Amino acid sequence: MNVKGIIFDLDGVVLSTDHFHYLAWKSLADELNIPFTEKDNEKLRGVSRMASFEIILANKPELKLTEEEKEKYATQKNELYRTYLQKMTPADVSEEVRDTLKALREKGYKLAVGSSSKNAGFILERTEMTSYFDAISDGNNITKSKPDPEVFLKAAEFVGLAPEACAVIEDAEAGLEGAVAGKMLPVAIGSAHSSPLAKISLDTFGDLLKHF
Ligand code: BG6
Ligand code: MG
């Protein structure tokens, strides 16, 4: 595979907002008396906001909400989540990540973000990471969330490359499934490290430079 472009998932790969997601969902779950633990939060990795809420609601099947109520509660969760994001600064992205992205770009790779999050642009702005990437594909330009490959296919399109010329770096099983479905090279890091779907598994972000 001749890789010319690298597509990065954001949360759990470039930086970490999982705990903020957890705190915001936990607050809503408590309000609705739904059992929700940090272990449940793991199931939400890479999954869109509404699909995440459905997974949480499955912990209390007797609670029946209308679509309108679901939208209202998901918006409430997002508002709380964004108060946490507001506190993010460039210090929330490691030097290792910044140096590695810079080095990959110098080697001539096109770099893109492929994130399910509708807050990706805001997070990249807060952490001053926007300029490290040639394109951003996120929850705002897709209709189907991971494991569908749409977000990655769009990222490839945005940087002008065929999917087969792209690698996808993911910490979520759903993301690796999307990479495989999109005919891209699936590379795992963090929580997805031991996934059988991964063609390459990274111990550290800097290890990208051993492979690309
Ligand atoms: C992904 C996270 O990046 O974005 C998921 O891994 C999250 O946990 C999803 O649910 C959607 O995020 P947002 O910011 O659009 O609510
Ligand atoms: Mg992720």
XYZ file of N, CA, C and O and ligand atoms in Angstrom:
865
model
N 0.850 -1.211 0.000
C 0.000 0.000 0.000
C 0.881 1.254 0.000
O 1.750 1.403 0.868
N 0.671 2.127 -0.972
C 1.481 3.339 -1.038
C 0.709 4.497 -0.389
O -0.104 5.146 -1.030
N 0.991 4.709 0.890
C 0.231 5.709 1.645
C 0.739 7.123 1.342
O 1.933 7.404 1.439
N -0.205 7.990 0.968
C 0.153 9.396 0.686
C -0.551 10.358 1.646
O -0.202 11.522 1.745
N -1.583 9.827 2.308
C -2.335 10.676 3.222
C -2.631 9.940 4.517
O -2.779 8.711 4.524
N -2.668 10.682 5.618
C -2.951 10.058 6.922
C -4.132 10.800 7.550
O -4.105 12.033 7.683
N -5.161 10.023 7.899
C -6.377 10.592 8.472
C -6.415 10.237 9.953
O -6.340 9.056 10.321
N -6.521 11.255 10.778
C -6.471 11.057 12.229
C -7.840 11.217 12.856
O -8.499 12.248 12.652
N -8.244 10.225 13.633
C -9.367 10.438 14.532
C -8.876 11.488 15.536
O -7.668 11.631 15.759
N -9.788 12.240 16.132
C -9.351 13.322 17.032
C -9.335 12.870 18.501
O -8.269 12.719 19.104
N -10.542 12.595 19.050
C -10.658 12.241 20.470
C -10.000 10.891 20.733
O -10.395 9.887 20.151
N -9.016 10.872 21.612
C -8.354 9.609 21.959
C -7.144 9.322 21.086
O -6.441 8.333 21.317
N -6.891 10.172 20.079
C -5.720 9.969 19.213
C -4.816 11.207 19.278
O -3.680 11.133 19.738
N -5.347 12.338 18.825
C -4.563 13.581 18.828
C -4.599 14.219 20.224
O -3.639 14.798 20.698
N -5.743 14.078 20.882
C -5.931 14.633 22.222
C -7.018 13.825 22.914
O -7.549 12.871 22.333
N -7.345 14.217 24.139
C -8.309 13.395 24.858
C -9.429 14.223 25.473
O -9.184 15.085 26.321
N -10.648 13.933 25.022
C -11.803 14.609 25.618
C -12.781 13.587 26.208
O -13.882 13.952 26.612
N -12.364 12.317 26.252
C -13.267 11.249 26.730
C -13.838 11.554 28.116
O -14.999 11.290 28.383
N -12.968 12.087 29.003
C -13.446 12.313 30.365
C -14.499 13.426 30.399
O -15.448 13.365 31.180
N -14.339 14.411 29.526
C -15.343 15.489 29.460
C -16.683 14.925 28.963
O -17.745 15.291 29.459
N -16.590 14.026 27.946
C -17.821 13.371 27.470
C -18.454 12.630 28.640
O -19.667 12.712 28.860
N -17.608 11.899 29.382
C -18.138 11.103 30.502
C -18.848 11.999 31.519
O -19.978 11.717 31.911
N -18.182 13.069 31.932
C -18.766 13.953 32.960
C -20.101 14.535 32.497
O -21.063 14.610 33.271
N -20.166 14.912 31.228
C -21.393 15.538 30.716
C -22.519 14.508 30.577
O -23.664 14.765 30.962
N -22.189 13.309 30.063
C -23.226 12.260 29.968
C -23.647 11.807 31.363
O -24.823 11.525 31.607
N -22.683 11.745 32.294
C -22.981 11.276 33.656
C -23.976 12.220 34.320
O -24.911 11.784 35.003
N -23.781 13.518 34.122
C -24.674 14.500 34.715
C -26.105 14.301 34.186
O -27.076 14.321 34.955
N -26.220 14.053 32.878
C -27.549 13.834 32.290
C -28.137 12.497 32.768
O -29.318 12.417 33.134
N -27.294 11.471 32.805
C -27.771 10.149 33.242
C -28.280 10.214 34.681
O -29.328 9.644 35.005
N -27.565 10.948 35.536
C -27.996 11.099 36.933
C -29.353 11.799 36.996
O -30.249 11.397 37.740
N -29.501 12.850 36.184
C -30.764 13.602 36.168
C -31.932 12.685 35.753
O -33.036 12.797 36.275
N -31.657 11.767 34.816
C -32.716 10.875 34.317
C -32.743 9.534 35.058
O -33.488 8.627 34.673
N -31.922 9.446 36.116
C -31.828 8.198 36.904
C -31.484 6.981 36.050
O -32.073 5.906 36.208
N -30.530 7.153 35.151
C -30.068 6.039 34.323
C -28.705 5.598 34.854
O -27.817 6.437 35.036
N -28.532 4.288 35.120
C -27.201 3.845 35.558
C -26.185 4.074 34.429
O -26.468 3.753 33.273
N -25.032 4.663 34.749
C -24.015 4.955 33.716
C -22.645 5.034 34.389
O -22.441 5.835 35.302
N -21.726 4.175 33.948
C -20.395 4.126 34.561
C -19.325 4.496 33.527
O -19.610 4.589 32.338
N -18.081 4.641 34.017
C -16.969 4.942 33.102
C -16.777 3.799 32.110
O -16.322 4.001 30.991
N -17.148 2.581 32.556
C -17.017 1.425 31.659
C -18.034 1.555 30.499
O -17.714 1.282 29.345
N -19.252 1.994 30.843
C -20.253 2.238 29.785
C -19.739 3.294 28.812
O -19.984 3.228 27.613
N -19.036 4.293 29.361
C -18.534 5.393 28.530
C -17.613 4.893 27.420
O -17.555 5.477 26.343
N -16.909 3.793 27.691
C -16.000 3.202 26.691
C -16.748 2.819 25.408
O -16.197 2.863 24.320
N -18.026 2.421 25.584
C -18.821 1.988 24.419
C -19.145 3.161 23.494
O -19.623 2.977 22.386
N -18.932 4.390 23.981
C -19.319 5.574 23.207
C -18.179 6.107 22.339
O -18.353 7.069 21.594
N -17.023 5.463 22.456
C -15.838 5.891 21.691
C -16.121 5.868 20.184
O -16.490 4.827 19.646
N -15.982 7.010 19.541
C -16.143 7.073 18.086
C -17.590 7.107 17.606
O -17.861 7.291 16.427
N -18.526 6.939 18.532
C -19.952 6.867 18.178
C -20.550 8.284 18.205
O -20.193 9.088 19.061
N -21.461 8.586 17.296
C -22.038 9.947 17.228
C -22.834 10.278 18.505
O -23.156 9.397 19.290
N -23.138 11.566 18.648
C -23.826 12.021 19.871
C -25.160 11.304 20.083
O -25.422 10.766 21.164
N -26.014 11.272 19.039
C -27.335 10.665 19.208
C -27.227 9.151 19.407
O -27.959 8.571 20.211
N -26.300 8.518 18.675
C -26.121 7.070 18.851
C -25.588 6.778 20.258
O -25.949 5.769 20.881
N -24.769 7.682 20.785
C -24.249 7.526 22.155
C -25.405 7.566 23.157
O -25.484 6.762 24.091
N -26.322 8.527 22.934
C -27.457 8.678 23.851
C -28.321 7.412 23.823
O -28.788 6.944 24.872
N -28.503 6.830 22.638
C -29.297 5.590 22.525
C -28.643 4.468 23.341
O -29.329 3.684 23.994
N -27.304 4.401 23.307
C -26.585 3.357 24.064
C -26.819 3.564 25.563
O -27.051 2.618 26.313
N -26.813 4.831 25.986
C -27.041 5.131 27.410
C -28.487 4.805 27.792
O -28.749 4.184 28.826
N -29.428 5.175 26.922
C -30.851 4.917 27.202
C -31.145 3.416 27.307
O -32.080 3.009 28.013
N -30.348 2.609 26.635
C -30.550 1.147 26.702
C -30.335 0.617 28.124
O -30.792 -0.475 28.461
N -29.673 1.411 28.979
C -29.486 1.006 30.392
C -30.756 1.190 31.216
O -30.821 0.791 32.373
N -31.770 1.839 30.622
C -33.045 2.007 31.331
C -34.188 1.875 30.311
O -34.817 2.873 29.920
N -34.474 0.633 29.892
C -35.435 0.408 28.803
C -36.838 0.932 29.120
O -37.593 1.262 28.197
N -37.179 1.023 30.407
C -38.540 1.474 30.746
C -38.720 2.977 30.494
O -39.844 3.482 30.450
N -37.616 3.716 30.328
C -37.721 5.142 30.062
C -37.944 5.367 28.568
O -37.094 5.070 27.735
N -39.142 5.870 28.253
C -39.455 6.095 26.832
C -39.466 7.593 26.565
O -40.267 8.331 27.143
N -38.574 8.055 25.696
C -38.505 9.475 25.359
C -38.928 9.690 23.909
O -38.683 8.830 23.060
N -39.554 10.825 23.638
C -39.889 11.159 22.249
C -38.607 11.643 21.564
O -37.628 11.992 22.238
N -38.623 11.696 20.233
C -37.457 12.176 19.481
C -37.109 13.610 19.911
O -35.941 13.969 20.022
N -38.158 14.391 20.153
C -37.965 15.787 20.568
C -37.246 15.866 21.924
O -36.330 16.665 22.112
N -37.675 15.012 22.863
C -37.030 14.992 24.186
C -35.572 14.546 24.073
O -34.690 15.095 24.735
N -35.357 13.540 23.210
C -33.977 13.055 23.026
C -33.080 14.181 22.519
O -31.966 14.366 22.999
N -33.577 14.932 21.524
C -32.812 16.064 20.972
C -32.513 17.081 22.074
O -31.407 17.598 22.171
N -33.538 17.354 22.892
C -33.396 18.365 23.946
C -32.318 17.941 24.952
O -31.432 18.717 25.304
N -32.374 16.678 25.388
C -31.387 16.196 26.374
C -29.983 16.123 25.779
O -28.993 16.423 26.465
N -29.885 15.722 24.492
C -28.563 15.640 23.861
C -27.952 17.048 23.725
O -26.750 17.223 23.903
N -28.809 18.033 23.477
C -28.328 19.422 23.397
C -27.846 19.886 24.764
O -26.807 20.538 24.900
N -28.605 19.503 25.800
C -28.231 19.851 27.173
C -26.858 19.241 27.515
O -25.995 19.904 28.078
N -26.667 17.976 27.134
C -25.363 17.317 27.365
C -24.264 18.081 26.645
O -23.187 18.344 27.188
N -24.549 18.454 25.385
C -23.522 19.132 24.586
C -23.155 20.483 25.190
O -21.993 20.879 25.169
N -24.151 21.186 25.739
C -23.857 22.493 26.327
C -22.910 22.350 27.516
O -21.965 23.112 27.671
N -23.155 21.328 28.346
C -22.272 21.097 29.490
C -20.880 20.667 28.992
O -19.853 21.150 29.477
N -20.871 19.770 27.993
C -19.599 19.288 27.424
C -18.768 20.473 26.919
O -17.558 20.546 27.147
N -19.442 21.428 26.264
C -18.699 22.573 25.711
C -18.145 23.496 26.796
O -17.155 24.192 26.565
N -18.750 23.493 27.986
C -18.151 24.302 29.061
C -16.803 23.695 29.471
O -15.887 24.406 29.851
N -16.684 22.359 29.362
C -15.384 21.721 29.641
C -14.403 22.024 28.511
O -13.232 22.313 28.754
N -14.890 21.936 27.259
C -14.008 22.189 26.105
C -13.454 23.611 26.139
O -12.326 23.864 25.741
N -14.277 24.515 26.630
C -13.901 25.925 26.728
C -12.609 26.094 27.529
O -11.847 27.025 27.307
N -12.384 25.154 28.446
C -11.192 25.271 29.312
C -9.953 24.667 28.667
O -8.870 24.711 29.242
N -10.106 24.075 27.477
C -8.933 23.454 26.844
C -7.985 24.531 26.325
O -8.415 25.629 25.951
N -6.698 24.201 26.306
C -5.667 25.132 25.822
C -4.675 24.339 24.962
O -4.746 23.104 24.922
N -3.733 25.009 24.288
C -2.726 24.279 23.516
C -1.967 23.247 24.357
O -1.466 22.256 23.820
N -1.898 23.451 25.660
C -1.180 22.499 26.530
C -1.874 21.139 26.592
O -1.284 20.163 27.076
N -3.102 21.050 26.095
C -3.806 19.760 26.080
C -3.369 18.850 24.931
O -3.868 17.732 24.813
N -2.474 19.340 24.094
C -1.907 18.474 23.044
C -0.408 18.350 23.310
O 0.284 19.357 23.496
N 0.077 17.116 23.348
C 1.479 16.901 23.732
C 2.449 17.385 22.659
O 2.103 17.475 21.479
N 3.664 17.643 23.108
C 4.741 18.023 22.177
C 4.995 16.879 21.206
O 5.294 17.085 20.042
N 4.868 15.646 21.733
C 5.097 14.462 20.885
C 4.138 14.467 19.687
O 4.536 14.242 18.550
N 2.879 14.749 19.951
C 1.880 14.782 18.874
C 2.208 15.903 17.883
O 2.249 15.704 16.676
N 2.491 17.084 18.399
C 2.802 18.231 17.516
C 4.036 17.941 16.658
O 4.020 18.150 15.447
N 5.093 17.444 17.300
C 6.344 17.193 16.562
C 6.140 16.108 15.503
O 6.678 16.199 14.399
N 5.358 15.084 15.848
C 5.135 13.983 14.903
C 4.329 14.466 13.699
O 4.656 14.146 12.556
N 3.288 15.246 13.957
C 2.474 15.766 12.848
C 3.331 16.643 11.931
O 3.272 16.546 10.709
N 4.164 17.474 12.539
C 5.054 18.355 11.765
C 5.990 17.526 10.891
O 6.169 17.788 9.701
N 6.575 16.481 11.499
C 7.538 15.635 10.777
C 6.860 14.893 9.621
O 7.428 14.766 8.535
N 5.628 14.420 9.844
C 4.914 13.697 8.777
C 4.625 14.633 7.609
O 4.743 14.261 6.451
N 4.278 15.850 7.933
C 3.995 16.827 6.888
C 5.261 17.136 6.090
O 5.240 17.227 4.871
N 6.368 17.260 6.818
C 7.645 17.532 6.145
C 8.038 16.387 5.212
O 8.707 16.590 4.211
N 7.594 15.175 5.578
C 7.877 14.026 4.713
C 6.972 14.017 3.480
O 7.101 13.150 2.624
N 5.994 14.907 3.445
C 5.155 15.039 2.254
C 3.767 14.420 2.357
O 3.012 14.430 1.380
N 3.422 13.890 3.522
C 2.071 13.314 3.674
C 1.027 14.419 3.783
O 1.267 15.453 4.393
N -0.140 14.159 3.208
C -1.304 15.015 3.433
C -1.901 14.551 4.757
O -2.058 13.341 4.982
N -2.264 15.479 5.621
C -2.813 15.119 6.927
C -4.244 15.642 7.055
O -4.513 16.808 6.726
N -5.128 14.783 7.536
C -6.523 15.201 7.716
C -7.060 14.695 9.049
O -6.543 13.724 9.611
N -8.106 15.357 9.514
C -8.847 14.874 10.685
C -10.083 14.150 10.175
O -10.722 14.603 9.216
N -10.411 13.015 10.786
C -11.646 12.290 10.482
C -12.326 11.962 11.798
O -12.048 10.938 12.412
N -13.197 12.864 12.247
C -13.806 12.733 13.577
C -15.332 12.748 13.500
O -15.901 13.514 12.721
N -15.979 11.926 14.338
C -17.449 11.909 14.402
C -18.005 13.155 15.091
O -19.207 13.389 15.079
N -17.122 13.912 15.729
C -17.596 14.997 16.586
C -18.006 16.245 15.817
O -17.323 16.674 14.896
N -19.122 16.828 16.253
C -19.556 18.108 15.689
C -18.785 19.252 16.335
O -18.896 20.393 15.912
N -18.026 18.934 17.374
C -17.235 19.954 18.076
C -15.772 19.946 17.649
O -14.952 20.647 18.253
N -15.435 19.146 16.632
C -14.023 18.991 16.247
C -13.362 20.342 15.937
O -12.257 20.622 16.412
N -14.060 21.186 15.152
C -13.501 22.484 14.770
C -13.198 23.334 15.999
O -12.138 23.968 16.084
N -14.120 23.323 16.949
C -13.972 24.112 18.179
C -12.786 23.602 19.012
O -11.967 24.371 19.518
N -12.666 22.264 19.108
C -11.570 21.653 19.886
C -10.213 22.000 19.239
O -9.258 22.363 19.928
N -10.156 21.915 17.906
C -8.905 22.215 17.195
C -8.525 23.689 17.375
O -7.354 24.028 17.503
N -9.553 24.535 17.398
C -9.307 25.970 17.609
C -8.765 26.227 19.008
O -7.779 26.915 19.184
N -9.436 25.657 20.017
C -9.039 25.859 21.418
C -7.596 25.421 21.655
O -6.880 26.017 22.440
N -7.205 24.322 20.985
C -5.868 23.770 21.219
C -4.853 24.270 20.179
O -3.708 23.828 20.167
N -5.312 25.168 19.317
C -4.469 25.741 18.250
C -3.847 24.642 17.383
O -2.651 24.646 17.110
N -4.671 23.704 16.947
C -4.193 22.574 16.147
C -4.656 22.620 14.686
O -4.248 21.797 13.875
N -5.539 23.574 14.362
C -6.144 23.598 13.016
C -5.086 23.589 11.906
O -5.216 22.856 10.929
N -4.040 24.380 12.087
C -3.060 24.552 11.004
C -2.171 23.320 10.781
O -1.423 23.269 9.816
N -2.253 22.331 11.662
C -1.449 21.116 11.474
C -2.042 20.201 10.392
O -1.407 19.258 9.968
N -3.279 20.478 9.999
C -3.979 19.580 9.073
C -4.327 20.281 7.756
O -4.590 21.481 7.728
N -4.357 19.469 6.683
C -4.721 19.999 5.370
C -6.234 20.030 5.197
O -6.747 20.771 4.362
N -6.953 19.194 5.952
C -8.417 19.158 5.829
C -9.036 18.602 7.104
O -8.410 17.819 7.826
N -10.262 19.040 7.346
C -11.013 18.562 8.516
C -12.325 17.955 8.022
O -13.135 18.642 7.393
N -12.531 16.675 8.312
C -13.813 16.035 8.039
C -14.373 15.643 9.400
O -13.705 14.964 10.187
N -15.588 16.104 9.702
C -16.119 15.841 11.049
C -17.628 15.602 11.029
O -18.225 15.476 9.955
N -18.212 15.552 12.213
C -19.630 15.244 12.360
C -20.557 16.193 11.624
O -21.739 15.886 11.440
N -20.026 17.341 11.190
C -20.876 18.313 10.497
C -21.003 18.048 9.001
O -21.870 18.625 8.342
N -20.095 17.218 8.440
C -20.174 16.996 6.990
C -20.538 15.550 6.634
O -20.263 15.105 5.530
N -21.124 14.842 7.590
C -21.507 13.449 7.302
C -22.968 13.195 7.687
O -23.535 13.908 8.509
N -23.524 12.153 7.083
C -24.879 11.756 7.460
C -24.852 10.418 8.192
O -25.791 10.068 8.894
N -23.749 9.655 8.001
C -23.641 8.359 8.684
C -22.365 8.344 9.527
O -21.290 8.678 9.033
N -22.529 7.961 10.792
C -21.391 7.976 11.708
C -20.570 6.682 11.606
O -21.043 5.687 11.056
N -19.335 6.688 12.126
C -18.541 5.457 12.216
C -19.402 4.397 12.899
O -20.147 4.749 13.795
N -19.411 3.142 12.493
C -18.430 2.459 11.643
C -18.606 2.676 10.139
O -17.867 2.087 9.356
N -19.553 3.520 9.719
C -19.645 3.830 8.292
C -18.368 4.592 7.895
O -17.879 5.431 8.651
N -17.833 4.329 6.700
C -16.574 4.997 6.315
C -16.722 6.447 5.853
O -15.730 7.101 5.534
N -17.973 6.977 5.832
C -18.206 8.291 5.217
C -17.234 9.392 5.671
O -16.702 10.137 4.843
N -17.001 9.484 6.974
C -16.159 10.593 7.475
C -14.730 10.492 6.931
O -14.089 11.507 6.632
N -14.243 9.267 6.732
C -12.886 9.073 6.203
C -12.860 9.279 4.690
O -11.906 9.827 4.151
N -13.911 8.816 4.002
C -13.979 8.994 2.546
C -14.003 10.484 2.200
O -13.357 10.936 1.265
N -14.738 11.247 3.013
C -14.786 12.705 2.809
C -13.408 13.305 3.048
O -12.964 14.190 2.314
N -12.725 12.844 4.103
C -11.389 13.376 4.413
C -10.448 13.122 3.236
O -9.698 14.018 2.831
N -10.515 11.905 2.657
C -9.662 11.570 1.503
C -9.989 12.494 0.336
O -9.098 13.045 -0.314
N -11.281 12.684 0.125
C -11.732 13.573 -0.962
C -11.215 15.007 -0.730
O -10.710 15.643 -1.639
N -11.310 15.483 0.507
C -10.876 16.854 0.825
C -9.389 17.067 0.544
O -8.969 18.162 0.206
N -8.571 16.015 0.717
C -7.131 16.185 0.438
C -6.770 15.686 -0.964
O -5.597 15.626 -1.330
N -7.790 15.303 -1.733
C -7.567 14.934 -3.135
C -6.873 13.597 -3.337
O -6.124 13.429 -4.290
N -7.120 12.645 -2.439
C -6.479 11.327 -2.571
C -7.522 10.213 -2.676
O -8.638 10.331 -2.144
N -7.121 9.120 -3.336
C -7.988 7.943 -3.370
C -7.971 7.311 -1.983
O -6.935 7.357 -1.294
N -9.085 6.700 -1.546
C -9.109 6.058 -0.228
C -7.954 5.073 -0.041
O -7.349 5.002 1.029
N -7.616 4.357 -1.106
C -6.551 3.338 -1.028
C -5.183 3.951 -0.736
O -4.256 3.235 -0.351
N -5.051 5.265 -0.900
C -3.759 5.916 -0.637
C -3.718 6.518 0.773
O -2.808 7.272 1.102
N -4.742 6.166 1.596
C -4.828 6.769 2.933
C -4.742 5.738 4.052
O -5.251 4.627 3.942
N -4.110 6.145 5.139
C -4.114 5.370 6.382
C -5.033 6.094 7.358
O -5.195 7.314 7.275
N -5.648 5.334 8.259
C -6.523 5.922 9.271
C -5.986 5.551 10.655
O -5.741 4.371 10.933
N -5.786 6.555 11.503
C -5.270 6.297 12.859
C -6.439 6.406 13.836
O -7.065 7.465 13.952
N -6.713 5.327 14.540
C -7.930 5.236 15.361
C -7.695 4.625 16.747
O -6.863 3.740 16.910
N -8.482 5.075 17.718
C -8.462 4.447 19.047
C -9.765 3.701 19.301
O -9.979 3.196 20.399
N -10.667 3.675 18.300
C -11.969 3.038 18.502
C -12.195 1.924 17.481
O -11.833 2.061 16.309
N -12.805 0.850 17.961
C -13.125 -0.280 17.092
C -14.019 0.189 15.923
O -13.794 -0.198 14.774
N -15.003 1.034 16.250
C -15.921 1.531 15.207
C -15.142 2.271 14.122
O -15.460 2.173 12.934
N -14.101 2.982 14.510
C -13.290 3.728 13.555
C -12.468 2.794 12.674
O -12.344 3.010 11.464
N -11.903 1.753 13.282
C -11.131 0.779 12.494
C -12.046 0.073 11.500
O -11.666 -0.160 10.351
N -13.263 -0.241 11.929
C -14.233 -0.873 11.013
C -14.494 0.044 9.820
O -14.567 -0.408 8.675
N -14.614 1.335 10.102
C -14.842 2.323 9.039
C -13.661 2.370 8.074
O -13.848 2.454 6.860
N -12.452 2.314 8.621
C -11.245 2.351 7.784
C -11.218 1.136 6.852
O -10.948 1.266 5.653
N -11.535 -0.039 7.395
C -11.540 -1.265 6.589
C -12.607 -1.156 5.496
O -12.345 -1.420 4.319
N -13.805 -0.695 5.889
C -14.905 -0.567 4.925
C -14.552 0.442 3.824
O -14.998 0.311 2.690
N -13.728 1.451 4.173
C -13.340 2.466 3.195
C -12.115 2.091 2.390
O -11.613 2.899 1.625
N -11.614 0.865 2.602
C -10.413 0.358 1.878
C -9.153 1.160 2.195
O -8.282 1.376 1.349
N -9.086 1.631 3.439
C -7.910 2.382 3.882
C -7.076 1.503 4.807
O -7.567 0.472 5.289
N -5.847 1.936 5.078
C -4.979 1.143 5.959
C -5.353 1.426 7.417
O -5.183 2.560 7.896
N -5.865 0.400 8.159
C -6.280 0.655 9.545
C -5.106 0.578 10.537
O -4.441 -0.441 10.638
N -4.869 1.680 11.239
C -3.772 1.770 12.206
C -4.376 2.055 13.583
O -5.154 2.999 13.742
N -4.023 1.220 14.567
C -4.641 1.351 15.892
C -3.673 1.939 16.913
O -2.466 1.721 16.851
N -4.245 2.674 17.859
C -3.486 3.237 18.969
C -4.390 3.246 20.201
O -5.621 3.182 20.062
N -3.809 3.317 21.384
C -4.603 3.444 22.614
C -5.555 2.285 22.832
O -5.160 1.120 22.719
N -6.819 2.599 23.102
C -7.825 1.574 23.430
C -7.983 0.509 22.359
O -8.425 -0.601 22.652
N -7.692 0.851 21.106
C -7.890 -0.119 20.013
C -6.611 -0.897 19.714
O -6.570 -1.693 18.769
N -5.578 -0.663 20.522
C -4.241 -1.206 20.255
C -4.242 -2.688 19.866
O -3.545 -3.092 18.944
N -5.038 -3.501 20.591
C -4.990 -4.947 20.335
C -6.067 -5.424 19.368
O -6.309 -6.632 19.252
N -6.715 -4.509 18.678
C -7.791 -4.913 17.771
C -7.277 -5.781 16.625
O -6.265 -5.456 15.995
N -7.992 -6.890 16.345
C -7.589 -7.737 15.214
C -7.774 -7.035 13.867
O -7.249 -7.496 12.851
N -8.508 -5.936 13.844
C -8.732 -5.210 12.577
C -7.519 -4.387 12.153
O -7.393 -3.995 10.995
N -6.622 -4.116 13.106
C -5.494 -3.225 12.811
C -4.399 -3.919 12.012
O -4.009 -5.034 12.320
N -3.921 -3.242 10.974
C -2.774 -3.761 10.208
C -1.473 -3.306 10.875
O -0.442 -3.955 10.773
N -1.525 -2.159 11.551
C -0.387 -1.653 12.316
C -0.933 -1.231 13.677
O -1.994 -0.618 13.757
N -0.191 -1.571 14.770
C -0.579 -1.098 16.099
C 0.556 -0.248 16.649
O 1.710 -0.671 16.627
N 0.202 0.932 17.127
C 1.214 1.867 17.623
C 1.242 1.848 19.144
O 0.186 1.913 19.785
N 2.447 1.791 19.730
C 2.565 1.907 21.189
C 2.489 3.376 21.594
O 1.959 3.714 22.648
N 3.048 4.236 20.744
C 3.014 5.671 21.036
C 2.698 6.418 19.743
O 2.893 5.881 18.649
N 2.271 7.649 19.873
C 1.963 8.470 18.695
C 3.225 8.668 17.856
O 3.197 8.605 16.628
N 4.347 8.864 18.542
C 5.620 9.083 17.859
C 6.038 7.895 17.003
O 6.800 8.051 16.035
N 5.529 6.702 17.328
C 5.864 5.505 16.540
C 5.357 5.586 15.100
O 5.755 4.785 14.256
N 4.489 6.533 14.825
C 4.030 6.734 13.441
C 5.224 6.928 12.519
O 5.219 6.488 11.371
N 6.256 7.561 13.050
C 7.435 7.862 12.215
C 8.249 6.614 11.903
O 9.101 6.641 11.017
N 7.974 5.501 12.600
C 8.644 4.235 12.268
C 7.983 3.574 11.059
O 8.551 2.709 10.430
N 6.744 3.952 10.817
C 5.968 3.290 9.748
C 5.717 4.181 8.534
O 5.440 3.677 7.458
N 5.757 5.491 8.730
C 5.433 6.395 7.618
C 6.554 7.418 7.428
O 7.317 7.676 8.316
C -16.294 11.237 18.944
C -16.199 10.689 20.350
O -15.088 11.844 18.584
O -17.315 12.225 18.861
C -17.549 10.190 20.789
O -15.249 9.629 20.380
C -18.594 11.279 20.644
O -17.478 9.734 22.122
C -18.612 11.762 19.205
O -19.881 10.804 21.020
C -19.620 12.889 18.958
O -19.197 14.048 19.598
P -19.965 15.429 19.645
O -18.888 16.401 20.044
O -20.483 15.704 18.262
O -21.053 15.300 20.630
Mg -11.516 8.313 19.119
